[in-house]
Coordinates of C-alpha atoms and ligand atoms in Angstrom, one line a residue:
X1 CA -23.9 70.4 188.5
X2 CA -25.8 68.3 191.0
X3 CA -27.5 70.2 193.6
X4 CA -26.2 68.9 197.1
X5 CA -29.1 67.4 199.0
X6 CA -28.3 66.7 202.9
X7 CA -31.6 64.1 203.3
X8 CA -33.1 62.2 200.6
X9 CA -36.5 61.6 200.3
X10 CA -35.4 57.6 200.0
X11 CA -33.4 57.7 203.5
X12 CA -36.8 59.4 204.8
X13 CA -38.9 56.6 203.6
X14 CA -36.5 54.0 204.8
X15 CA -35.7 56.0 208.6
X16 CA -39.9 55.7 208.5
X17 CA -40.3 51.8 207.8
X18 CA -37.8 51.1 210.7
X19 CA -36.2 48.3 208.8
X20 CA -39.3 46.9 207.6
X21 CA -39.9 45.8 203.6
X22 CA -39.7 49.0 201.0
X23 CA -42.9 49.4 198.3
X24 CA -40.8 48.9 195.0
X25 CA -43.2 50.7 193.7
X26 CA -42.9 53.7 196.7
X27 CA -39.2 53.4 196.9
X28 CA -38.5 54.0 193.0
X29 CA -41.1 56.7 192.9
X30 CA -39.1 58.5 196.0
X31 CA -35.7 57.5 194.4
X32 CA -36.8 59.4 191.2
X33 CA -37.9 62.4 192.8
X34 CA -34.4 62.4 194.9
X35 CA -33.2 62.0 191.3
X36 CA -34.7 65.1 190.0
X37 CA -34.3 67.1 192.7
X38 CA -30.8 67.0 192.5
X39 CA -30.6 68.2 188.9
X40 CA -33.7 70.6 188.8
X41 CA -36.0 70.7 191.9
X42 CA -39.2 72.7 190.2
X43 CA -39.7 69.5 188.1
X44 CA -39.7 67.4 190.8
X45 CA -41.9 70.1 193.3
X46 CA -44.1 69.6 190.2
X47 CA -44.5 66.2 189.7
X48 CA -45.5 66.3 193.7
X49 CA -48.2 69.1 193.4
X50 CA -49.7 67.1 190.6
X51 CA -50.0 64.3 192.6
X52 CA -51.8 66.7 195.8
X53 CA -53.7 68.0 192.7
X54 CA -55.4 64.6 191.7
X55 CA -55.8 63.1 195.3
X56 CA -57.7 66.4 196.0
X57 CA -60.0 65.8 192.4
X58 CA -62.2 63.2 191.5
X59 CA -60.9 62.5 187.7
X60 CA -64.3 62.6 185.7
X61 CA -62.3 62.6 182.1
X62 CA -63.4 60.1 180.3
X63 CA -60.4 59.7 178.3
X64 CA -57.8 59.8 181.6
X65 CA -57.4 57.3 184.1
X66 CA -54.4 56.1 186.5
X67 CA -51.7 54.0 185.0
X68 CA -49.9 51.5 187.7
X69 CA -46.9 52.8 188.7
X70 CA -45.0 49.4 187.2
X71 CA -46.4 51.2 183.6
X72 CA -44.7 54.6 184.6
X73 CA -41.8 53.3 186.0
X74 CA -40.9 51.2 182.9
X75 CA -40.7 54.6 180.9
X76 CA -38.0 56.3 182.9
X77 CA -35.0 54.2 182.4
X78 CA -32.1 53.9 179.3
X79 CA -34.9 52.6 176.7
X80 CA -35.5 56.1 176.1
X81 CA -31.4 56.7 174.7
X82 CA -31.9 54.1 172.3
X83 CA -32.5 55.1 168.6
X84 CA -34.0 51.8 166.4
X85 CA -35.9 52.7 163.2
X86 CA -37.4 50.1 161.3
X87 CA -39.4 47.3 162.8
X88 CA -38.7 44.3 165.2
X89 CA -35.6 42.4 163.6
X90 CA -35.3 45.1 160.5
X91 CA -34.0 47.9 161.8
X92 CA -31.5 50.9 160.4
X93 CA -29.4 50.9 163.4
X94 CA -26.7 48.6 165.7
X95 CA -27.7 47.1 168.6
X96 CA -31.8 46.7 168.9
X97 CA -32.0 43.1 170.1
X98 CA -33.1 44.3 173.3
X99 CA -35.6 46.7 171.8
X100 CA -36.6 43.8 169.3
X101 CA -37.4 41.5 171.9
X102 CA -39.8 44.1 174.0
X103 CA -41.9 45.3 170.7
X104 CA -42.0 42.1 169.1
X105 CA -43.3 40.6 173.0
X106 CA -45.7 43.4 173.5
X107 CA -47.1 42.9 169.8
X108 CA -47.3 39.2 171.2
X109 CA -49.6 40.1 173.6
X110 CA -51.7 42.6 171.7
X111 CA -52.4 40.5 169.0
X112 CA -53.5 37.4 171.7
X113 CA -55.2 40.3 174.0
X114 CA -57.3 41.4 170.9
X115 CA -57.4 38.6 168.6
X116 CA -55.7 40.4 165.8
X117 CA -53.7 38.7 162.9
X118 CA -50.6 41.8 163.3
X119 CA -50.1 44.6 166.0
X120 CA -47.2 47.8 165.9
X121 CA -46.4 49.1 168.7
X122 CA -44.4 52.3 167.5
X123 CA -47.4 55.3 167.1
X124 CA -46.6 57.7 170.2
X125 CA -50.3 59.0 169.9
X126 CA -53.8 58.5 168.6
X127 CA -53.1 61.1 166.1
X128 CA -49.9 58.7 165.1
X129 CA -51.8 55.8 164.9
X130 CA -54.3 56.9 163.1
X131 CA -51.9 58.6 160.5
X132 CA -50.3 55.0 160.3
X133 CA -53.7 53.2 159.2
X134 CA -54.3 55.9 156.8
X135 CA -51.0 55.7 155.0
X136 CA -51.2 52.2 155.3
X137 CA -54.5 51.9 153.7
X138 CA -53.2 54.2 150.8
X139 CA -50.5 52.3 150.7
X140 CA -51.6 48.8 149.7
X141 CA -55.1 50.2 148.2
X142 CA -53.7 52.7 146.3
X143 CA -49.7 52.7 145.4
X144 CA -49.8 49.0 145.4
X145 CA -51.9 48.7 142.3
X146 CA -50.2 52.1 140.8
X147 CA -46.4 50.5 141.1
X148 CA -48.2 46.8 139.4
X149 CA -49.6 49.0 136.6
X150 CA -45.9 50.5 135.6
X151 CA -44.5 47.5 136.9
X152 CA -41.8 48.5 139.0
X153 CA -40.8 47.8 142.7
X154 CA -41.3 51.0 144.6
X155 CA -41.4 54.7 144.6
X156 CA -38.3 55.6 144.0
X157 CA -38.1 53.5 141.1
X158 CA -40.9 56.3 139.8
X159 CA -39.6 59.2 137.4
X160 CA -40.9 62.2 139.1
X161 CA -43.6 62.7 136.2
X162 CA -45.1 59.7 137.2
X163 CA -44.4 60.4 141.4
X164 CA -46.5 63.4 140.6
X165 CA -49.3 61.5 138.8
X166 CA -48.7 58.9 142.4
X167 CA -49.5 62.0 144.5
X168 CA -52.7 62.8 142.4
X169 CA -53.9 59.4 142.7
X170 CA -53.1 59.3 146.7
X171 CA -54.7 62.5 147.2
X172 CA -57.7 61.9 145.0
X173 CA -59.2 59.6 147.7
X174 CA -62.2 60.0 149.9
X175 CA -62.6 59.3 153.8
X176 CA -66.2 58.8 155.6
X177 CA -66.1 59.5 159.3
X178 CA -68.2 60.3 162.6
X179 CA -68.6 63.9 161.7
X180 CA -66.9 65.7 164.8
X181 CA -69.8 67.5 166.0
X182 CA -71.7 64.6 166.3
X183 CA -68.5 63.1 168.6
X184 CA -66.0 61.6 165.7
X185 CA -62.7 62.3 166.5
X186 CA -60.8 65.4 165.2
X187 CA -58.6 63.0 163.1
X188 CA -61.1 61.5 160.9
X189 CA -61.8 64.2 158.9
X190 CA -62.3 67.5 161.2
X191 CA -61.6 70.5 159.3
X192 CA -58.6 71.7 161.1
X193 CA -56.7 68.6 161.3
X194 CA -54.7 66.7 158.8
X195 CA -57.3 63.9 158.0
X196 CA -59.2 66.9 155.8
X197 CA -56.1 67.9 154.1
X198 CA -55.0 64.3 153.1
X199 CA -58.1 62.9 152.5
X200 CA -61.4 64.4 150.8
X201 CA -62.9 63.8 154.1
X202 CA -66.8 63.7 154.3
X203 CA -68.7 63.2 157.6
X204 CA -72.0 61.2 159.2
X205 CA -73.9 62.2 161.8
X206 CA -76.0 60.8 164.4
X207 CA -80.0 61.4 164.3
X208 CA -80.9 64.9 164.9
X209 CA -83.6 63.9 167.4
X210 CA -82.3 60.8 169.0
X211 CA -78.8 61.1 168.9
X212 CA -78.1 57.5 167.9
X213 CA -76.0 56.6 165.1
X214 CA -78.5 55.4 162.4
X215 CA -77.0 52.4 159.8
X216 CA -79.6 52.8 157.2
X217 CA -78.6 56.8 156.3
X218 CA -75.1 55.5 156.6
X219 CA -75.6 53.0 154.0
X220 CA -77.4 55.3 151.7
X221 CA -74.6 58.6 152.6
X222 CA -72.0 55.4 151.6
X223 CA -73.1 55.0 148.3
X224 CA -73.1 58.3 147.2
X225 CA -69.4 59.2 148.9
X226 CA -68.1 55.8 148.1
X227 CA -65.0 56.2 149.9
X228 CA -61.8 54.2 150.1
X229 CA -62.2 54.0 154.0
X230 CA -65.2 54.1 155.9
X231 CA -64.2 54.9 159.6
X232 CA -65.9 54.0 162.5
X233 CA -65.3 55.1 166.3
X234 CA -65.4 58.1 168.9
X235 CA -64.7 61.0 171.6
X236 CA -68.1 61.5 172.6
X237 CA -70.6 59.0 171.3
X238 CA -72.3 56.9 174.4
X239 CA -74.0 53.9 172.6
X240 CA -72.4 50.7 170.8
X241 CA -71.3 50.2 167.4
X242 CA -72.7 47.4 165.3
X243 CA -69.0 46.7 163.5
X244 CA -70.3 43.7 162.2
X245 CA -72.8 45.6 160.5
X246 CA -70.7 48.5 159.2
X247 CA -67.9 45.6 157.7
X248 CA -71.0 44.7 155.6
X249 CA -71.8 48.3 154.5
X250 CA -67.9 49.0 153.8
X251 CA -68.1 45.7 151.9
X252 CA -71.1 46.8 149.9
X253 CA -68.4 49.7 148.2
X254 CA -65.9 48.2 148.4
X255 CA -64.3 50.5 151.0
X256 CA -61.6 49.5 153.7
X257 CA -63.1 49.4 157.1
X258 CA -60.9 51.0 160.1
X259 CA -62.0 51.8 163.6
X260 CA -60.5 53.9 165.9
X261 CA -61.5 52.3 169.5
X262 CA -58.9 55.0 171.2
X263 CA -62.0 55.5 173.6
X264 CA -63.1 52.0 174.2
X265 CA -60.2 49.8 173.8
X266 CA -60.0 48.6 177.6
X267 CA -64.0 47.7 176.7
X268 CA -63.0 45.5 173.9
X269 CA -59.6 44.3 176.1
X270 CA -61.8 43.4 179.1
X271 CA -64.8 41.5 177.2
X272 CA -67.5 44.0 177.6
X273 CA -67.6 44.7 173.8
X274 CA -67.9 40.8 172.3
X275 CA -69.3 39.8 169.1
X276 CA -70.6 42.5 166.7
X277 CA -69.5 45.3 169.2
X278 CA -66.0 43.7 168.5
X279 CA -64.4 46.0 165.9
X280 CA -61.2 43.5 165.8
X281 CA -62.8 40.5 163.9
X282 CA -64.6 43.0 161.8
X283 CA -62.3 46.1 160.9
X284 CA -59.2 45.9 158.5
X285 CA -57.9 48.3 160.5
X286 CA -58.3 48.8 164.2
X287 CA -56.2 52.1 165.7
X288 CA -56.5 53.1 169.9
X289 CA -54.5 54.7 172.1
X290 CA -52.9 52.6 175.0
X291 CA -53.7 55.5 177.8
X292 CA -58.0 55.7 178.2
X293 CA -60.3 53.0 178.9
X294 CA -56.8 50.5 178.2
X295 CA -55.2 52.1 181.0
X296 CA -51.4 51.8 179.9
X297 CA -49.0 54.7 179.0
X298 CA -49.5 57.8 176.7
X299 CA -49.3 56.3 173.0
X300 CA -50.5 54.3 170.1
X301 CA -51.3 51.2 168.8
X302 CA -52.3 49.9 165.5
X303 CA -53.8 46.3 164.7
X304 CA -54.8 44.9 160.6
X305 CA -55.7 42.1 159.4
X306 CA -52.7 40.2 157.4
X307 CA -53.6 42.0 154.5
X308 CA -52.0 45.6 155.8
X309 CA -49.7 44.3 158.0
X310 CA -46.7 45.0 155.7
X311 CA -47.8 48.3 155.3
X312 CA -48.5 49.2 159.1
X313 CA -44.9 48.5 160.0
X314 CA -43.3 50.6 157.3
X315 CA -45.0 53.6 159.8
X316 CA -41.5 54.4 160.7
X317 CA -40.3 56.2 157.7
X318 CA -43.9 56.9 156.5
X319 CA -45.3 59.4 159.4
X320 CA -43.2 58.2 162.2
X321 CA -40.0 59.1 163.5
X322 CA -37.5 56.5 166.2
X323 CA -39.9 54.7 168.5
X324 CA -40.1 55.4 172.1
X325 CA -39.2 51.9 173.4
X326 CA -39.3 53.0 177.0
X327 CA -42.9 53.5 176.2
X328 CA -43.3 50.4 174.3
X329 CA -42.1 48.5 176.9
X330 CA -44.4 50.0 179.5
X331 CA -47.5 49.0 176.6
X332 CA -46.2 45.5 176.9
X333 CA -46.4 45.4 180.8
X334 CA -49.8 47.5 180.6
X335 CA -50.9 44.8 177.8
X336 CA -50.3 41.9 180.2
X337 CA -52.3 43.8 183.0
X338 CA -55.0 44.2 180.6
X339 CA -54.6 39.9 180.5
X340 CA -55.2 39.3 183.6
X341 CA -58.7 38.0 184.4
X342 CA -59.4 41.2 186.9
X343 CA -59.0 43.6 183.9
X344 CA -62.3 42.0 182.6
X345 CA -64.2 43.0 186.1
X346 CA -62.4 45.9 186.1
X347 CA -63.6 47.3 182.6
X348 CA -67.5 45.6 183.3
X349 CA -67.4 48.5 186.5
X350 CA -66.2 51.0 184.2
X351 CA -69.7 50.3 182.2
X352 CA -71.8 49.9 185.5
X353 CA -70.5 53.2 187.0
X354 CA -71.4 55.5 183.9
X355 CA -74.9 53.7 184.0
X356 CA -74.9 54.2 187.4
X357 CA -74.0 58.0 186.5
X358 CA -76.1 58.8 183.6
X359 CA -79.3 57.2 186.0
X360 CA -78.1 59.3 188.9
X361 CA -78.4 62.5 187.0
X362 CA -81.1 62.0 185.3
X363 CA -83.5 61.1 188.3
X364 CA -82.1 64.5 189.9
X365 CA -83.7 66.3 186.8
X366 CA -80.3 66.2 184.0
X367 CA -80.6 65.5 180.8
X368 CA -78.4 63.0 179.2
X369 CA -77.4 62.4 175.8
X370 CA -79.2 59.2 173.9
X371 CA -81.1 58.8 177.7
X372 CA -78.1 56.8 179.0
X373 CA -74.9 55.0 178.1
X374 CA -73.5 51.6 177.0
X375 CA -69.7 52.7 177.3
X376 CA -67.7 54.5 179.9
X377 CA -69.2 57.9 179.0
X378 CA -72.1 60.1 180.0
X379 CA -72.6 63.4 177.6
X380 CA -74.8 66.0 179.8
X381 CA -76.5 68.9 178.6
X382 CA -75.9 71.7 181.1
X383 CA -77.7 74.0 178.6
X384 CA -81.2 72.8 178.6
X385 CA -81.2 71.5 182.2
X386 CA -79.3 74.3 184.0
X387 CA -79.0 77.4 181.9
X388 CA -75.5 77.0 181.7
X389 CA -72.6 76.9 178.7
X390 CA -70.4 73.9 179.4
X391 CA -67.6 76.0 179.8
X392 CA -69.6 77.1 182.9
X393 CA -70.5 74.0 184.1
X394 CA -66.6 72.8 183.7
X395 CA -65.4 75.8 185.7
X396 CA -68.2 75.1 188.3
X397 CA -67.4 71.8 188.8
X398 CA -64.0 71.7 189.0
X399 CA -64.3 74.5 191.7
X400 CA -65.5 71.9 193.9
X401 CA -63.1 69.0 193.1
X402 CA -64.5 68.0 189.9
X403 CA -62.0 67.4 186.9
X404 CA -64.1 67.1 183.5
X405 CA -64.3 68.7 180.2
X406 CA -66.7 70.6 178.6
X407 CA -67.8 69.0 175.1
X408 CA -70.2 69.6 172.1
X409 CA -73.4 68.4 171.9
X410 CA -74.6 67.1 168.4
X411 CA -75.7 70.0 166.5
X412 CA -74.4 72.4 169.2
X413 CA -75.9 75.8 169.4
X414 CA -73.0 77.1 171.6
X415 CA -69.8 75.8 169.3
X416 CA -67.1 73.8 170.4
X417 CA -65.0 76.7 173.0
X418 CA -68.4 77.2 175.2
X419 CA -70.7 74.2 174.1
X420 CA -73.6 72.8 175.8
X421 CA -72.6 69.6 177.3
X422 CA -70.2 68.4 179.8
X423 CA -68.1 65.4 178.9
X424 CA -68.0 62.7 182.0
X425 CA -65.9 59.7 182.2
X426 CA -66.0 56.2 184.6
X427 CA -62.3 54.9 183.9
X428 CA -60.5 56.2 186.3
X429 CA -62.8 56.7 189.5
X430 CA -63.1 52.9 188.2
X431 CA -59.5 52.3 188.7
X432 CA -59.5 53.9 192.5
X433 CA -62.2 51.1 193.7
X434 CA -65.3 53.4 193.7
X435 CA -68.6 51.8 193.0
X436 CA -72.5 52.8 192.1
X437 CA -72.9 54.3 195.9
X438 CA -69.8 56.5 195.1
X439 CA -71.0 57.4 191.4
X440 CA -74.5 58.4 193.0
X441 CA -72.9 60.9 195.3
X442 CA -71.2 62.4 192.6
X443 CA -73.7 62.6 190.5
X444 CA -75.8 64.3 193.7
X445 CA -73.1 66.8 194.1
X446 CA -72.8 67.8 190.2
X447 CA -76.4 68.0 190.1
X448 CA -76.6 70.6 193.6
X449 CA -73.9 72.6 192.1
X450 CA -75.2 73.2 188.2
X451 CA -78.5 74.0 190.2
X452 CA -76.7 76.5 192.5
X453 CA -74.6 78.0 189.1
X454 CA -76.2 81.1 187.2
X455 CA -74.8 83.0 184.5
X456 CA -73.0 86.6 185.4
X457 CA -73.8 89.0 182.6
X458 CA -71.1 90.3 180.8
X459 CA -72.2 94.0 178.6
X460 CA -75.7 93.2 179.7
X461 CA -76.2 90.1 178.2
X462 CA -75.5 86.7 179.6
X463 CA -72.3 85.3 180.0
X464 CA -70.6 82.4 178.2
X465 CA -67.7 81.9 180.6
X466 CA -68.8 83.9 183.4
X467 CA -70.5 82.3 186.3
X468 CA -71.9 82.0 189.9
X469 CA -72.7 79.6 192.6
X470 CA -73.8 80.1 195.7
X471 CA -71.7 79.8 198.4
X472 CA -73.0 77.7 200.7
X473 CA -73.6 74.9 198.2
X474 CA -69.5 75.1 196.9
X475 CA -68.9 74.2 200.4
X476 CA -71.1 71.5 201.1
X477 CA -70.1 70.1 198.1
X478 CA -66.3 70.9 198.5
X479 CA -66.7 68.8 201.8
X480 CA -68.7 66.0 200.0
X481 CA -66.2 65.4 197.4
X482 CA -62.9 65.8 199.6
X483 CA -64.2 62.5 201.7
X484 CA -64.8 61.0 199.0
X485 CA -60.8 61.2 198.0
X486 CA -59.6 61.0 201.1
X487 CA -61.7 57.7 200.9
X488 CA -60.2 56.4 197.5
X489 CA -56.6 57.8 197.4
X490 CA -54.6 58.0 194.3
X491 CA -51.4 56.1 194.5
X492 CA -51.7 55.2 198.2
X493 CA -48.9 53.6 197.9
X494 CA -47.1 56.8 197.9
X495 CA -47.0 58.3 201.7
X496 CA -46.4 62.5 201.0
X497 CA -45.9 62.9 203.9
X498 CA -42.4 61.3 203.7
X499 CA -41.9 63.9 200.9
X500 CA -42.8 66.9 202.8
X501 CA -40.0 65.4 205.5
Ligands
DSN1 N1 -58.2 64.1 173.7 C1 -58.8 62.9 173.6 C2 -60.2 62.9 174.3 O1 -60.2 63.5 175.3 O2 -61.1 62.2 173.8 C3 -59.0 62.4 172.2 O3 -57.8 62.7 171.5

């Protein structure tokens, strides 16, 4: 039963202009809270405090950042009631042209944004996509050249003597990935994640005392694993990837070569990663996420040479259930942003402001994993400059308006729950319009604050989680990083005080 609302937020907003020109983008984000309200209003009181929450907290997670509010509004119409299995123009329900035109236009533009031979649009995550490549890989590597030896069409052609010697054959295969500790993803190969359990996953490392990724040991840990898929890409790794160099080390074993640039897509979208630091040209298989660096809506992508394509677009039945084409239709509009000649300024910031960041800490006495950064990440070790776990560091920072995550450090002494480092991120400050002057204060304020944190001892011995900081420096810093947001607003097209009536 609607709940009965005397003054809408929208009325508000339009009482306020005085008969001047509505913000679409102000008056459907007031509209759908009016909307909300009137079926459930803690959902909508929600969605408000959220907003307060990230105008009053500079967003230092590297894998976050601010979609425009054309990208969020395309996912909250009637796409979402629509089921359509299958893949643009072969599809196991009625009435998809509508949903065919916006996945077959948004592959459009990934495959012209990234210079890929085939794009799919469907994965809902990273963890999707990836699960996509892999099956797709086994797929045409694998049960391809099992079916031609028995020469029959497909699976279910197979008596289940031989579906069972399929499933020995698809499980019998090894994956080589960035080991996670040393800032691979969790998907390619961690442990506790499905990667390990489908896959006799095997991991590489970066250098124990430089922390760079070193192609020579590769090669040699190559030859020895020779797996089907050598995988390439990161959560926490600060340098660039030679892809040119690791095609020519998968080609050496014959192994297929995927990257997952979840992290760095908007890098490679806005022409800061050309040539060798490509993965596109070089990879079979190239997987992201549409939401980091790329800046579009929560989800997947996945992009293959001609080769896989077939394979990649049978994801829906193989790991996939109905797409979401309310989100695929915001990754076509966030596709076409990332078009647009200002993307490519926009992502060369992104790389100036974590240089800008990793230099700022580092002349205040912090260091910095690999000495710097080429992407939109900065990896500091709280442990060895302040004495602190990163889960203190985290805590400590956020306290004062600082939203970041605590992550391992290769080889971490302190495992992944406390670690030693701190995980910063450029994207989205990027997105609000700060600059190097901005970045420097931050990095001033993190560095006053970690210097101002101690340990509490917890049993007498010191604490992982527990922490102090003086006062005096939370509220100088408080005050240093509230004018900076009150500076660079999030959404300022959205007036809350029109909401608060
Ligand atoms: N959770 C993402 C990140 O923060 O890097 C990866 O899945």
């Amino acid at each position: 039963m609607p709940i009965d609302q005397p003054d809408l937020i929208v009325e508000r907003y339009l009482r306020r202009l005085g008969g001047g020109r509505p913000d679409p983008a102000a008056l459907t984000f007031f509209a759908s809270l009016d909307q909300m309200r009137s079926v459930d209003p803690l959902v909508a009181d929600r969605v408000v405090a959220e907003l307060v929450d990230q105008r009053s907290n500079i967003k230092l997670i590297a894998s976050e950042n601010y979609a425009s509010l054309a990208v969020q509004q395309a996912m909250g119409n009637l796409l979402t009631d629509k089921y359509a299995e299958g893949s643009a123009g072969h599809r196991f329900y009625a009435g998809c042209d509508n949903v065919d035109a916006i996945e077959s236009h948004g592959a459009d533009l990934a495959k012209a944004l990234f210079g890929a031979d085939h794009a799919y649009l469907q994965p809902h995550s990273g963890i999707d996509a990836n699960l996509v490549a892999f099956i797709a890989i086994l797929a045409t590597r694998v049960e391809e050249s099992f079916l031609e030896r028995l020469d029959v069409k497909n699976v279910s052609a197979l008596s289940d003597e031989q579906f069972a010697e399929l499933r020995t054959e698809l499980h019998d295969q090894r994956l080589l990935g960035m080991d996670y500790y040393s800032g691979g993803h969790l998907t390619h190969g961690y442990r506790f994640n499905i990667s390990s359990r489908l896959f006799d996953a095997r991991g590489y490392t970066v250098d124990r005392e430089t922390g760079l990724l070193d192609l020579d040991a590769l090669r040699t840990q190559l030859h020895e694993v020779r797996p089907l898929i050598l995988l390439a890409g990161y959560s926490a790794y600060t340098r660039k990837i030679d892809f040119a160099k690791m095609r020519e080390l998968a080609d050496e074993v014959g192994a297929t070569f995927m990257v997952d640039m979840a992290h760095f897509a908007g890098l490679v979208a806005g022409k800061v990663f050309t040539g060798a630091y490509d993965p596109v040209p070089h990879a079979h298989v190239v997987t992201s996420t549409t939401h980091k660096t790329l800046r579009g809506p929560r989800g997947g992508i996945v992009l293959s040479s001609a080769d896989y394509a077939d394979a990649v677009d049978k994801g829906c039945p193989a790991v996939l259930g109905g797409p979401l084409p309310h989100v695929m239709a915001a990754k076509a509009l966030a596709l076409k942003e990332a078009s647009q000649p200002s993307f490519q300024e926009y992502a060369a910031r992104i790389v100036d402001n974590a240089r800008a960041l990793a230099d700022g800490l580092q002349r205040r006495g912090a260091r910095v994993a690999t000495g710097g950064t080429d992407n939109h990440i900065v990896l500091a070790d709280v442990a060895s400059s302040f004495g602190l776990t990163g889960r203190q560091g985290e805590s400590a920072l956020r306290a004062v308006g600082m939203t970041l995550n605590r992550n391992s450090l290769p080889f971490d002494a302190n495992g992944p729950w406390y670690t030693s480092g701190l995980r910063l991120g450029t994207p989205a400050l990027t997105t609000l319009g700060m600059g190097t002057d901005e970045v420097d204060e931050i990095a001033d304020v993190a560095v006053e604050v970690l210097r101002a944190t101690t340990p509490v001892s917890v049993n007498g011995k010191p604490g992982k989680a527990k922490y102090e900081t003086e006062a005096k420096v939370v509220q100088e810093a408080r005050a240093r990083i509230a004018a900076l947001c009150d500076k660079f607003p999030v959404y300022p097209e959205i007036d809350l005080s029109i909401v608060e009536g």
